Short mmCIF file of C-alpha atoms in Angstrom, two decimals:
data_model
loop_
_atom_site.label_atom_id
_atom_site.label_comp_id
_atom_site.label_asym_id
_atom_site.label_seq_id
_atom_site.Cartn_x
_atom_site.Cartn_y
_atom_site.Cartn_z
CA UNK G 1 -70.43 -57.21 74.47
CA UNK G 2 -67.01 -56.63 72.43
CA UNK G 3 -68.47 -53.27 70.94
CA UNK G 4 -69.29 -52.29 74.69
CA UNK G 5 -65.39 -53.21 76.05
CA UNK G 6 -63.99 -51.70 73.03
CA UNK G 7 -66.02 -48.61 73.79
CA UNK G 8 -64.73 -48.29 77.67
CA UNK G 9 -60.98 -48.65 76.11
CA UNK G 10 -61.23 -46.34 73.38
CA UNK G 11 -63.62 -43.50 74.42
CA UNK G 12 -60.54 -42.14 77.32
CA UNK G 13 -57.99 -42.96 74.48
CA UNK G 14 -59.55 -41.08 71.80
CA UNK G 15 -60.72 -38.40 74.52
CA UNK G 16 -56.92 -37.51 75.51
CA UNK G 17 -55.96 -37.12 71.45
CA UNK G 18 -58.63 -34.66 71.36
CA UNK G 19 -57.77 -32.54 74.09
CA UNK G 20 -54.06 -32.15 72.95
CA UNK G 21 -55.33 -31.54 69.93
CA UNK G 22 -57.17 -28.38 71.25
CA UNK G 23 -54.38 -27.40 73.43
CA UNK G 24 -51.82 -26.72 71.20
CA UNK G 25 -54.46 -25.12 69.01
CA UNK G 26 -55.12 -22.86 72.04
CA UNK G 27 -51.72 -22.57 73.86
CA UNK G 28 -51.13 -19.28 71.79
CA UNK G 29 -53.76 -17.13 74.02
CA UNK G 30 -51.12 -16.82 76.92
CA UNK G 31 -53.01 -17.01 80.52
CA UNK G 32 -56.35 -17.49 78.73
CA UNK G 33 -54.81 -21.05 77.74
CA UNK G 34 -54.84 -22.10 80.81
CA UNK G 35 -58.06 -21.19 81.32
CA UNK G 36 -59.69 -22.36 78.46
CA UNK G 37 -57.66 -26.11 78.96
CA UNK G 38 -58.83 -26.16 82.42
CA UNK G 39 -62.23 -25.99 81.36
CA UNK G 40 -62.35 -28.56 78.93
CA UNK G 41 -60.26 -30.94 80.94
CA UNK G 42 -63.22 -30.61 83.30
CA UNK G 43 -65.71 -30.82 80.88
CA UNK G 44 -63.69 -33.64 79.35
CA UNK G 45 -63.61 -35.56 83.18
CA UNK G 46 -67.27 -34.75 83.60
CA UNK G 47 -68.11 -36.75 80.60
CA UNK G 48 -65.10 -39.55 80.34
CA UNK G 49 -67.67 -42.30 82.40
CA UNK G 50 -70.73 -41.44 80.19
CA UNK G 51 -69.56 -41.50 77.28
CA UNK G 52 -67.45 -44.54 77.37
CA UNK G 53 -70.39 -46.39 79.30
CA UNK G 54 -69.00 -46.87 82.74
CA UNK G 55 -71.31 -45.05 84.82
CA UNK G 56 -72.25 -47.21 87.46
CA UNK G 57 -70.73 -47.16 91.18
CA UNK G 58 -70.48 -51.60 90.69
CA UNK G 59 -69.44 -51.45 86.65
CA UNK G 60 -68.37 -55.17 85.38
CA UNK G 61 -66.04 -53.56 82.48
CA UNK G 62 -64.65 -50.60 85.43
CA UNK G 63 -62.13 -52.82 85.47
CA UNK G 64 -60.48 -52.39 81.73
CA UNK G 65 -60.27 -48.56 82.32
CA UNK G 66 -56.69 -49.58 83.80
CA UNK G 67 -55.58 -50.36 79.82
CA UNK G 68 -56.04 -46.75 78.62
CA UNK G 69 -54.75 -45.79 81.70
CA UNK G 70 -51.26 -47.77 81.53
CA UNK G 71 -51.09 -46.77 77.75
CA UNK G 72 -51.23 -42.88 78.55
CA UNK G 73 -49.09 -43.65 81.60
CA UNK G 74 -46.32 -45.06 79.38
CA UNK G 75 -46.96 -42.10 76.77
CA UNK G 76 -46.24 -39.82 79.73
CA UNK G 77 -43.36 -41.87 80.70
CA UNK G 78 -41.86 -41.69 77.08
CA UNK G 79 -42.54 -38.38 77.10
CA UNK G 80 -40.15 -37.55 80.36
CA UNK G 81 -37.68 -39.92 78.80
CA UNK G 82 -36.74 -38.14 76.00
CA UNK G 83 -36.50 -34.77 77.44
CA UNK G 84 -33.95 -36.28 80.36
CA UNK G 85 -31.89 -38.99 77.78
CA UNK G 86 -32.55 -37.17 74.31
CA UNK G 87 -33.36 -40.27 73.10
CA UNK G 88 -34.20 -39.58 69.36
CA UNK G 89 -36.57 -42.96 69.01
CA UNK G 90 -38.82 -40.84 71.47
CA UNK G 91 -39.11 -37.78 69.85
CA UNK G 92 -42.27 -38.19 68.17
CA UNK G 93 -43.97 -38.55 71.61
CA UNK G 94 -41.92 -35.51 72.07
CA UNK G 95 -43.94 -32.33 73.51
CA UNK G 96 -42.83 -28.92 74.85
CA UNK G 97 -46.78 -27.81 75.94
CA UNK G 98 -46.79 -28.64 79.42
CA UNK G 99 -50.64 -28.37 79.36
CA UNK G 100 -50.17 -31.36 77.50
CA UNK G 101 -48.62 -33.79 80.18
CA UNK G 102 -50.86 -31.80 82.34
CA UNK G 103 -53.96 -32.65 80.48
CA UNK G 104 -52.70 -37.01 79.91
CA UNK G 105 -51.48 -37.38 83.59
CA UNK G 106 -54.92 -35.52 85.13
CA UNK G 107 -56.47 -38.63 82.74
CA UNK G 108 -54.16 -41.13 84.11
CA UNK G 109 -55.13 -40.02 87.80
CA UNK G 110 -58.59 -40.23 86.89
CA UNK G 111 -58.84 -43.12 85.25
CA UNK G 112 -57.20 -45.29 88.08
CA UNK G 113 -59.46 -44.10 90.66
CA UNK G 114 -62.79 -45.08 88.67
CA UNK G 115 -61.03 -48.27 87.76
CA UNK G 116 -60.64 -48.87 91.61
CA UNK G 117 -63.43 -47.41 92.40
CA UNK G 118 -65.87 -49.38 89.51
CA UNK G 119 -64.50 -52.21 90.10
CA UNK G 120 -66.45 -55.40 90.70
#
């Protein structure tokens, strides 16, 4: 039962750190960056329930999906913070690929909406 929570909290976490991985490993391609992000944050979406075990439309651990949710909020949040205040305890949250935030905030919206949709 612990493995299975820990599972539906980690899998979107651990998900996210791999996709900004890839992008800034692919953000040198110009347009075709886009592209290629695009398709694995679909690919990425398409396989965030599966794979973290939450598949069902009535899911009785839908619910935690809000935790990674509010953590990658806040990351996003830091994020903006330190580019408007400069706030040097921020930095290493720090990003300048913007298909970075794009990738953790389409997670965020995601997230929310199977929590409140999964929801028992």
């Amino acid at each position: 039962m612990f493995l299975r929570k820990l599972t539906v909290i980690a899998v979107p976490l651990l998900m996210v750190l791999a996709l900004n991985l890839l992008a800034g490993a692919v953000s040198e391609l110009g347009f075709f960056s886009w592209v290629i992000g695009g398709v694995l944050l679909g690919a990425a979406l398409a396989l965030v329930l599966p794979l973290s075990g939450a598949v069902r439309r009535r899911e009785r651990f839908g619910g935690l999906l809000w935790i990674p949710a509010v953590t990658i909020a806040l990351v996003v949040f830091c994020q903006y913070m330190q580019v408007a205040t400069g706030n040097m305890f921020l930095s290493f949250l720090a990003t300048r690929n913007s298909m970075v935030i794009m990738i953790e905030s389409a997670f965020v919206g995601f997230l929310v909406t199977t929590c409140v949709r999964t929801i028992e």
